[in-house]
Amino acid sequence: VAPGRGGTTTFPRAEGWPVTVAPEKGQALIFYNVDEDMVEDIGKPVQQAHGEIDFALGLLNHLKLPPTAGSEIRRVTVGRLVIVTPFNNTVAITLGKLLPAMLWGNSVAWKPAPAAQRISDLLCGTLRANVCEPDQLQCIHGGAQTSRRLAAQHDVEGISFSGGQVGGWALAERAVQRWAPFQAALGGNN
């Protein structure tokens, strides 16, 4: 695991943290009735909510897969990450970003969509209890201004964003200013 690029970080890194997670730990998400919360809070149809949870649990299984023949998987610790997730895929996209980031030893400041606050609080508690160190993940609520403020902090070493193009471009500018890795899914335009 490669170290971060330096600088101080306000979140501890989980050195030596395992790079795989048992899918059974993800099953805890179902016990919190997060599917019902998706229906109630963001208006997702029940079948789509169930499908999203199934997809999210499948992502847990993918973390355990060995590389395919002729390929290599490099797990790199970047350091302190800001991850911004959307309202329309509150579980699968979130887990698909947060789990690998934390399991590879990064600390995360997660800014979920305002419409999914209750769901994100449940996910954050579940992840802290089952997957990561409690202080390795912070869930910070707010809107676009909160995302920009988080991305502007001097010790941020990487940014991941899912959402609209305007918000994505604003955070991309912050990443470019510090040569930080940036990943974005902008309204389906990755």
JSON list of C-alpha atoms in Angstrom, two decimals:
[
{"chain": "A", "resi": 1, "resn": "VAL", "atom": "CA", "xyz": [0.00, 0.00, 0.00]},
{"chain": "A", "resi": 2, "resn": "ALA", "atom": "CA", "xyz": [1.50, 3.30, -1.06]},
{"chain": "A", "resi": 3, "resn": "PRO", "atom": "CA", "xyz": [1.46, 6.16, 1.46]},
{"chain": "A", "resi": 4, "resn": "GLY", "atom": "CA", "xyz": [-0.44, 9.39, 0.86]},
{"chain": "A", "resi": 5, "resn": "ARG", "atom": "CA", "xyz": [1.31, 12.37, -0.69]},
{"chain": "A", "resi": 6, "resn": "GLY", "atom": "CA", "xyz": [2.06, 13.90, 2.68]},
{"chain": "A", "resi": 7, "resn": "GLY", "atom": "CA", "xyz": [0.71, 16.77, 4.71]},
{"chain": "A", "resi": 8, "resn": "THR", "atom": "CA", "xyz": [-1.27, 16.50, 7.87]},
{"chain": "A", "resi": 9, "resn": "THR", "atom": "CA", "xyz": [-4.61, 14.79, 7.94]},
{"chain": "A", "resi": 10, "resn": "THR", "atom": "CA", "xyz": [-7.39, 15.29, 10.46]},
{"chain": "A", "resi": 11, "resn": "PHE", "atom": "CA", "xyz": [-8.63, 11.73, 9.97]},
{"chain": "A", "resi": 12, "resn": "PRO", "atom": "CA", "xyz": [-6.53, 8.74, 11.05]},
{"chain": "A", "resi": 13, "resn": "ARG", "atom": "CA", "xyz": [-5.49, 6.29, 8.39]},
{"chain": "A", "resi": 14, "resn": "ALA", "atom": "CA", "xyz": [-6.25, 2.66, 9.03]},
{"chain": "A", "resi": 15, "resn": "GLU", "atom": "CA", "xyz": [-2.81, 1.24, 8.28]},
{"chain": "A", "resi": 16, "resn": "GLY", "atom": "CA", "xyz": [-2.96, -2.50, 7.75]},
{"chain": "A", "resi": 17, "resn": "TRP", "atom": "CA", "xyz": [-6.74, -2.45, 7.36]},
{"chain": "A", "resi": 18, "resn": "PRO", "atom": "CA", "xyz": [-7.89, -5.53, 5.43]},
{"chain": "A", "resi": 19, "resn": "VAL", "atom": "CA", "xyz": [-8.56, -5.05, 1.72]},
{"chain": "A", "resi": 20, "resn": "THR", "atom": "CA", "xyz": [-11.62, -7.30, 1.65]},
{"chain": "A", "resi": 21, "resn": "VAL", "atom": "CA", "xyz": [-14.85, -7.28, 3.60]},
{"chain": "A", "resi": 22, "resn": "ALA", "atom": "CA", "xyz": [-17.22, -10.13, 4.24]},
{"chain": "A", "resi": 23, "resn": "PRO", "atom": "CA", "xyz": [-20.49, -9.68, 2.33]},
{"chain": "A", "resi": 24, "resn": "GLU", "atom": "CA", "xyz": [-22.31, -10.81, 5.48]},
{"chain": "A", "resi": 25, "resn": "LYS", "atom": "CA", "xyz": [-21.41, -7.49, 7.11]},
{"chain": "A", "resi": 26, "resn": "GLY", "atom": "CA", "xyz": [-23.30, -5.68, 4.39]},
{"chain": "A", "resi": 27, "resn": "GLN", "atom": "CA", "xyz": [-26.41, -7.67, 5.27]},
{"chain": "A", "resi": 28, "resn": "ALA", "atom": "CA", "xyz": [-26.79, -5.35, 8.27]},
{"chain": "A", "resi": 29, "resn": "LEU", "atom": "CA", "xyz": [-28.07, -2.72, 5.83]},
{"chain": "A", "resi": 30, "resn": "ILE", "atom": "CA", "xyz": [-31.22, -4.73, 5.24]},
{"chain": "A", "resi": 31, "resn": "PHE", "atom": "CA", "xyz": [-32.00, -5.02, 8.93]},
{"chain": "A", "resi": 32, "resn": "TYR", "atom": "CA", "xyz": [-32.22, -1.26, 9.20]},
{"chain": "A", "resi": 33, "resn": "ASN", "atom": "CA", "xyz": [-35.07, -1.18, 6.65]},
{"chain": "A", "resi": 34, "resn": "VAL", "atom": "CA", "xyz": [-33.09, 1.17, 4.45]},
{"chain": "A", "resi": 35, "resn": "ASP", "atom": "CA", "xyz": [-35.30, 0.08, 1.54]},
{"chain": "A", "resi": 36, "resn": "GLU", "atom": "CA", "xyz": [-38.35, 1.57, 3.28]},
{"chain": "A", "resi": 37, "resn": "ASP", "atom": "CA", "xyz": [-36.40, 4.76, 3.94]},
{"chain": "A", "resi": 38, "resn": "MET", "atom": "CA", "xyz": [-35.52, 5.05, 0.24]},
{"chain": "A", "resi": 39, "resn": "VAL", "atom": "CA", "xyz": [-39.20, 4.75, -0.65]},
{"chain": "A", "resi": 40, "resn": "GLU", "atom": "CA", "xyz": [-40.27, 7.30, 1.96]},
{"chain": "A", "resi": 41, "resn": "ASP", "atom": "CA", "xyz": [-37.41, 9.83, 1.78]},
{"chain": "A", "resi": 42, "resn": "ILE", "atom": "CA", "xyz": [-36.53, 9.99, -1.92]},
{"chain": "A", "resi": 43, "resn": "GLY", "atom": "CA", "xyz": [-39.61, 8.45, -3.54]},
{"chain": "A", "resi": 44, "resn": "LYS", "atom": "CA", "xyz": [-37.86, 5.40, -4.98]},
{"chain": "A", "resi": 45, "resn": "PRO", "atom": "CA", "xyz": [-40.25, 2.61, -6.02]},
{"chain": "A", "resi": 46, "resn": "VAL", "atom": "CA", "xyz": [-40.06, -0.43, -3.72]},
{"chain": "A", "resi": 47, "resn": "GLN", "atom": "CA", "xyz": [-38.76, -2.81, -6.41]},
{"chain": "A", "resi": 48, "resn": "GLN", "atom": "CA", "xyz": [-36.03, -0.36, -7.37]},
{"chain": "A", "resi": 49, "resn": "ALA", "atom": "CA", "xyz": [-35.07, 0.06, -3.71]},
{"chain": "A", "resi": 50, "resn": "HIS", "atom": "CA", "xyz": [-34.75, -3.72, -3.35]},
{"chain": "A", "resi": 51, "resn": "GLY", "atom": "CA", "xyz": [-32.74, -3.86, -6.58]},
{"chain": "A", "resi": 52, "resn": "GLU", "atom": "CA", "xyz": [-30.39, -1.14, -5.37]},
{"chain": "A", "resi": 53, "resn": "ILE", "atom": "CA", "xyz": [-29.75, -2.99, -2.11]},
{"chain": "A", "resi": 54, "resn": "ASP", "atom": "CA", "xyz": [-29.08, -6.22, -4.02]},
{"chain": "A", "resi": 55, "resn": "PHE", "atom": "CA", "xyz": [-26.68, -4.36, -6.31]},
{"chain": "A", "resi": 56, "resn": "ALA", "atom": "CA", "xyz": [-24.91, -2.81, -3.30]},
{"chain": "A", "resi": 57, "resn": "LEU", "atom": "CA", "xyz": [-24.47, -6.20, -1.68]},
{"chain": "A", "resi": 58, "resn": "GLY", "atom": "CA", "xyz": [-23.07, -7.48, -4.97]},
{"chain": "A", "resi": 59, "resn": "LEU", "atom": "CA", "xyz": [-20.47, -4.71, -4.81]},
{"chain": "A", "resi": 60, "resn": "LEU", "atom": "CA", "xyz": [-19.31, -6.19, -1.52]},
{"chain": "A", "resi": 61, "resn": "ASN", "atom": "CA", "xyz": [-18.70, -9.49, -3.27]},
{"chain": "A", "resi": 62, "resn": "HIS", "atom": "CA", "xyz": [-16.68, -7.75, -5.99]},
{"chain": "A", "resi": 63, "resn": "LEU", "atom": "CA", "xyz": [-14.27, -6.43, -3.38]},
{"chain": "A", "resi": 64, "resn": "LYS", "atom": "CA", "xyz": [-13.24, -10.03, -2.75]},
{"chain": "A", "resi": 65, "resn": "LEU", "atom": "CA", "xyz": [-12.67, -11.02, -6.38]},
{"chain": "A", "resi": 66, "resn": "PRO", "atom": "CA", "xyz": [-9.11, -11.77, -7.52]},
{"chain": "A", "resi": 67, "resn": "PRO", "atom": "CA", "xyz": [-7.84, -9.98, -10.61]},
{"chain": "A", "resi": 68, "resn": "THR", "atom": "CA", "xyz": [-8.67, -11.55, -13.94]},
{"chain": "A", "resi": 69, "resn": "ALA", "atom": "CA", "xyz": [-5.90, -13.25, -15.90]},
{"chain": "A", "resi": 70, "resn": "GLY", "atom": "CA", "xyz": [-3.43, -10.74, -17.28]},
{"chain": "A", "resi": 71, "resn": "SER", "atom": "CA", "xyz": [-4.62, -7.89, -15.04]},
{"chain": "A", "resi": 72, "resn": "GLU", "atom": "CA", "xyz": [-3.42, -6.40, -11.80]},
{"chain": "A", "resi": 73, "resn": "ILE", "atom": "CA", "xyz": [-5.21, -4.67, -8.95]},
{"chain": "A", "resi": 74, "resn": "ARG", "atom": "CA", "xyz": [-3.30, -1.94, -7.18]},
{"chain": "A", "resi": 75, "resn": "ARG", "atom": "CA", "xyz": [-4.72, -0.79, -3.88]},
{"chain": "A", "resi": 76, "resn": "VAL", "atom": "CA", "xyz": [-3.38, 2.65, -3.09]},
{"chain": "A", "resi": 77, "resn": "THR", "atom": "CA", "xyz": [-3.87, 4.70, 0.03]},
{"chain": "A", "resi": 78, "resn": "VAL", "atom": "CA", "xyz": [-4.33, 8.32, -1.02]},
{"chain": "A", "resi": 79, "resn": "GLY", "atom": "CA", "xyz": [-5.05, 9.86, 2.39]},
{"chain": "A", "resi": 80, "resn": "ARG", "atom": "CA", "xyz": [-7.97, 12.11, 3.25]},
{"chain": "A", "resi": 81, "resn": "LEU", "atom": "CA", "xyz": [-10.78, 11.93, 0.69]},
{"chain": "A", "resi": 82, "resn": "VAL", "atom": "CA", "xyz": [-13.92, 13.97, 0.14]},
{"chain": "A", "resi": 83, "resn": "ILE", "atom": "CA", "xyz": [-16.70, 11.85, -1.34]},
{"chain": "A", "resi": 84, "resn": "VAL", "atom": "CA", "xyz": [-19.95, 13.48, -2.49]},
{"chain": "A", "resi": 85, "resn": "THR", "atom": "CA", "xyz": [-22.84, 11.15, -3.36]},
{"chain": "A", "resi": 86, "resn": "PRO", "atom": "CA", "xyz": [-26.24, 11.70, -5.04]},
{"chain": "A", "resi": 87, "resn": "PHE", "atom": "CA", "xyz": [-29.80, 11.23, -3.79]},
{"chain": "A", "resi": 88, "resn": "ASN", "atom": "CA", "xyz": [-31.01, 8.95, -6.58]},
{"chain": "A", "resi": 89, "resn": "ASN", "atom": "CA", "xyz": [-28.73, 6.01, -5.76]},
{"chain": "A", "resi": 90, "resn": "THR", "atom": "CA", "xyz": [-28.14, 6.46, -2.07]},
{"chain": "A", "resi": 91, "resn": "VAL", "atom": "CA", "xyz": [-26.95, 2.96, -1.17]},
{"chain": "A", "resi": 92, "resn": "ALA", "atom": "CA", "xyz": [-25.17, 1.38, -4.15]},
{"chain": "A", "resi": 93, "resn": "ILE", "atom": "CA", "xyz": [-23.15, 4.38, -5.35]},
{"chain": "A", "resi": 94, "resn": "THR", "atom": "CA", "xyz": [-22.34, 5.31, -1.78]},
{"chain": "A", "resi": 95, "resn": "LEU", "atom": "CA", "xyz": [-21.06, 1.84, -0.86]},
{"chain": "A", "resi": 96, "resn": "GLY", "atom": "CA", "xyz": [-19.28, 1.55, -4.19]},
{"chain": "A", "resi": 97, "resn": "LYS", "atom": "CA", "xyz": [-17.25, 4.64, -3.29]},
{"chain": "A", "resi": 98, "resn": "LEU", "atom": "CA", "xyz": [-16.93, 4.50, 0.50]},
{"chain": "A", "resi": 99, "resn": "LEU", "atom": "CA", "xyz": [-16.04, 0.85, 1.03]},
{"chain": "A", "resi": 100, "resn": "PRO", "atom": "CA", "xyz": [-13.03, 0.61, -1.29]},
{"chain": "A", "resi": 101, "resn": "ALA", "atom": "CA", "xyz": [-11.77, 4.01, -0.12]},
{"chain": "A", "resi": 102, "resn": "MET", "atom": "CA", "xyz": [-11.84, 3.03, 3.55]},
{"chain": "A", "resi": 103, "resn": "LEU", "atom": "CA", "xyz": [-10.70, -0.55, 3.08]},
{"chain": "A", "resi": 104, "resn": "TRP", "atom": "CA", "xyz": [-7.65, 0.67, 1.18]},
{"chain": "A", "resi": 105, "resn": "GLY", "atom": "CA", "xyz": [-6.75, 2.76, 4.26]},
{"chain": "A", "resi": 106, "resn": "ASN", "atom": "CA", "xyz": [-8.13, 6.19, 3.37]},
{"chain": "A", "resi": 107, "resn": "SER", "atom": "CA", "xyz": [-10.14, 8.39, 5.68]},
{"chain": "A", "resi": 108, "resn": "VAL", "atom": "CA", "xyz": [-13.33, 9.88, 4.27]},
{"chain": "A", "resi": 109, "resn": "ALA", "atom": "CA", "xyz": [-15.33, 13.06, 4.69]},
{"chain": "A", "resi": 110, "resn": "TRP", "atom": "CA", "xyz": [-18.62, 11.98, 3.10]},
{"chain": "A", "resi": 111, "resn": "LYS", "atom": "CA", "xyz": [-21.14, 14.60, 1.97]},
{"chain": "A", "resi": 112, "resn": "PRO", "atom": "CA", "xyz": [-24.38, 12.81, 1.02]},
{"chain": "A", "resi": 113, "resn": "ALA", "atom": "CA", "xyz": [-27.25, 14.49, -0.80]},
{"chain": "A", "resi": 114, "resn": "PRO", "atom": "CA", "xyz": [-29.52, 16.52, 1.51]},
{"chain": "A", "resi": 115, "resn": "ALA", "atom": "CA", "xyz": [-32.62, 14.54, 0.45]},
{"chain": "A", "resi": 116, "resn": "ALA", "atom": "CA", "xyz": [-31.03, 11.33, 1.74]},
{"chain": "A", "resi": 117, "resn": "GLN", "atom": "CA", "xyz": [-29.99, 12.54, 5.22]},
{"chain": "A", "resi": 118, "resn": "ARG", "atom": "CA", "xyz": [-31.79, 9.85, 7.21]},
{"chain": "A", "resi": 119, "resn": "ILE", "atom": "CA", "xyz": [-30.56, 7.08, 4.89]},
{"chain": "A", "resi": 120, "resn": "SER", "atom": "CA", "xyz": [-26.99, 8.37, 5.02]},
{"chain": "A", "resi": 121, "resn": "ASP", "atom": "CA", "xyz": [-27.06, 8.53, 8.81]},
{"chain": "A", "resi": 122, "resn": "LEU", "atom": "CA", "xyz": [-28.15, 4.87, 8.89]},
{"chain": "A", "resi": 123, "resn": "LEU", "atom": "CA", "xyz": [-25.43, 3.87, 6.41]},
{"chain": "A", "resi": 124, "resn": "CYS", "atom": "CA", "xyz": [-22.78, 5.81, 8.30]},
{"chain": "A", "resi": 125, "resn": "GLY", "atom": "CA", "xyz": [-23.70, 4.11, 11.58]},
{"chain": "A", "resi": 126, "resn": "THR", "atom": "CA", "xyz": [-23.75, 0.70, 9.91]},
{"chain": "A", "resi": 127, "resn": "LEU", "atom": "CA", "xyz": [-20.35, 1.24, 8.28]},
{"chain": "A", "resi": 128, "resn": "ARG", "atom": "CA", "xyz": [-18.81, 2.48, 11.52]},
{"chain": "A", "resi": 129, "resn": "ALA", "atom": "CA", "xyz": [-20.17, -0.51, 13.42]},
{"chain": "A", "resi": 130, "resn": "ASN", "atom": "CA", "xyz": [-19.28, -3.18, 10.86]},
{"chain": "A", "resi": 131, "resn": "VAL", "atom": "CA", "xyz": [-16.57, -2.07, 8.44]},
{"chain": "A", "resi": 132, "resn": "CYS", "atom": "CA", "xyz": [-14.33, 0.82, 9.45]},
{"chain": "A", "resi": 133, "resn": "GLU", "atom": "CA", "xyz": [-12.89, 2.57, 12.44]},
{"chain": "A", "resi": 134, "resn": "PRO", "atom": "CA", "xyz": [-15.46, 5.05, 13.83]},
{"chain": "A", "resi": 135, "resn": "ASP", "atom": "CA", "xyz": [-13.22, 8.06, 13.22]},
{"chain": "A", "resi": 136, "resn": "GLN", "atom": "CA", "xyz": [-12.25, 6.93, 9.70]},
{"chain": "A", "resi": 137, "resn": "LEU", "atom": "CA", "xyz": [-15.61, 8.10, 8.32]},
{"chain": "A", "resi": 138, "resn": "GLN", "atom": "CA", "xyz": [-17.34, 11.42, 8.87]},
{"chain": "A", "resi": 139, "resn": "CYS", "atom": "CA", "xyz": [-20.80, 12.10, 7.47]},
{"chain": "A", "resi": 140, "resn": "ILE", "atom": "CA", "xyz": [-21.20, 15.84, 6.88]},
{"chain": "A", "resi": 141, "resn": "HIS", "atom": "CA", "xyz": [-24.61, 17.14, 5.86]},
{"chain": "A", "resi": 142, "resn": "GLY", "atom": "CA", "xyz": [-25.19, 20.21, 3.74]},
{"chain": "A", "resi": 143, "resn": "GLY", "atom": "CA", "xyz": [-25.65, 21.43, 0.21]},
{"chain": "A", "resi": 144, "resn": "ALA", "atom": "CA", "xyz": [-23.38, 22.50, -2.64]},
{"chain": "A", "resi": 145, "resn": "GLN", "atom": "CA", "xyz": [-21.58, 25.08, -0.50]},
{"chain": "A", "resi": 146, "resn": "THR", "atom": "CA", "xyz": [-20.62, 22.34, 1.99]},
{"chain": "A", "resi": 147, "resn": "SER", "atom": "CA", "xyz": [-19.15, 20.25, -0.84]},
{"chain": "A", "resi": 148, "resn": "ARG", "atom": "CA", "xyz": [-17.05, 23.18, -2.04]},
{"chain": "A", "resi": 149, "resn": "ARG", "atom": "CA", "xyz": [-15.91, 24.01, 1.49]},
{"chain": "A", "resi": 150, "resn": "LEU", "atom": "CA", "xyz": [-14.84, 20.41, 2.14]},
{"chain": "A", "resi": 151, "resn": "ALA", "atom": "CA", "xyz": [-12.98, 20.16, -1.17]},
{"chain": "A", "resi": 152, "resn": "ALA", "atom": "CA", "xyz": [-11.13, 23.42, -0.43]},
{"chain": "A", "resi": 153, "resn": "GLN", "atom": "CA", "xyz": [-9.59, 22.17, 2.82]},
{"chain": "A", "resi": 154, "resn": "HIS", "atom": "CA", "xyz": [-5.81, 22.08, 2.59]},
{"chain": "A", "resi": 155, "resn": "ASP", "atom": "CA", "xyz": [-5.39, 18.46, 3.68]},
{"chain": "A", "resi": 156, "resn": "VAL", "atom": "CA", "xyz": [-7.78, 16.88, 1.16]},
{"chain": "A", "resi": 157, "resn": "GLU", "atom": "CA", "xyz": [-5.81, 14.46, -1.01]},
{"chain": "A", "resi": 158, "resn": "GLY", "atom": "CA", "xyz": [-8.55, 13.21, -3.34]},
{"chain": "A", "resi": 159, "resn": "ILE", "atom": "CA", "xyz": [-12.14, 14.00, -4.38]},
{"chain": "A", "resi": 160, "resn": "SER", "atom": "CA", "xyz": [-14.91, 11.80, -5.73]},
{"chain": "A", "resi": 161, "resn": "PHE", "atom": "CA", "xyz": [-18.21, 13.32, -6.87]},
{"chain": "A", "resi": 162, "resn": "SER", "atom": "CA", "xyz": [-21.48, 11.96, -8.24]},
{"chain": "A", "resi": 163, "resn": "GLY", "atom": "CA", "xyz": [-24.08, 14.52, -9.25]},
{"chain": "A", "resi": 164, "resn": "GLY", "atom": "CA", "xyz": [-24.70, 17.32, -11.69]},
{"chain": "A", "resi": 165, "resn": "GLN", "atom": "CA", "xyz": [-22.20, 18.87, -14.07]},
{"chain": "A", "resi": 166, "resn": "VAL", "atom": "CA", "xyz": [-22.10, 22.31, -12.43]},
{"chain": "A", "resi": 167, "resn": "GLY", "atom": "CA", "xyz": [-21.21, 20.84, -9.02]},
{"chain": "A", "resi": 168, "resn": "GLY", "atom": "CA", "xyz": [-18.74, 18.43, -10.58]},
{"chain": "A", "resi": 169, "resn": "TRP", "atom": "CA", "xyz": [-16.87, 21.14, -12.46]},
{"chain": "A", "resi": 170, "resn": "ALA", "atom": "CA", "xyz": [-16.64, 23.26, -9.30]},
{"chain": "A", "resi": 171, "resn": "LEU", "atom": "CA", "xyz": [-15.01, 20.41, -7.39]},
{"chain": "A", "resi": 172, "resn": "ALA", "atom": "CA", "xyz": [-12.80, 19.48, -10.34]},
{"chain": "A", "resi": 173, "resn": "GLU", "atom": "CA", "xyz": [-11.35, 23.01, -10.19]},
{"chain": "A", "resi": 174, "resn": "ARG", "atom": "CA", "xyz": [-10.49, 22.51, -6.52]},
{"chain": "A", "resi": 175, "resn": "ALA", "atom": "CA", "xyz": [-8.80, 19.19, -7.28]},
{"chain": "A", "resi": 176, "resn": "VAL", "atom": "CA", "xyz": [-6.78, 20.63, -10.18]},
{"chain": "A", "resi": 177, "resn": "GLN", "atom": "CA", "xyz": [-5.52, 23.48, -7.99]},
{"chain": "A", "resi": 178, "resn": "ARG", "atom": "CA", "xyz": [-3.80, 20.98, -5.70]},
{"chain": "A", "resi": 179, "resn": "TRP", "atom": "CA", "xyz": [-3.05, 18.17, -8.19]},
{"chain": "A", "resi": 180, "resn": "ALA", "atom": "CA", "xyz": [-5.38, 15.88, -6.24]},
{"chain": "A", "resi": 181, "resn": "PRO", "atom": "CA", "xyz": [-6.95, 12.83, -7.90]},
{"chain": "A", "resi": 182, "resn": "PHE", "atom": "CA", "xyz": [-10.53, 13.53, -8.98]},
{"chain": "A", "resi": 183, "resn": "GLN", "atom": "CA", "xyz": [-13.24, 11.04, -10.02]},
{"chain": "A", "resi": 184, "resn": "ALA", "atom": "CA", "xyz": [-16.67, 12.16, -11.18]},
{"chain": "A", "resi": 185, "resn": "ALA", "atom": "CA", "xyz": [-19.93, 10.79, -12.50]},
{"chain": "A", "resi": 186, "resn": "LEU", "atom": "CA", "xyz": [-21.76, 13.81, -13.88]},
{"chain": "A", "resi": 187, "resn": "GLY", "atom": "CA", "xyz": [-25.35, 12.91, -14.58]},
{"chain": "A", "resi": 188, "resn": "GLY", "atom": "CA", "xyz": [-24.36, 9.66, -16.27]},
{"chain": "A", "resi": 189, "resn": "ASN", "atom": "CA", "xyz": [-21.43, 11.28, -18.11]},
{"chain": "A", "resi": 190, "resn": "ASN", "atom": "CA", "xyz": [-18.46, 9.64, -16.36]}
]
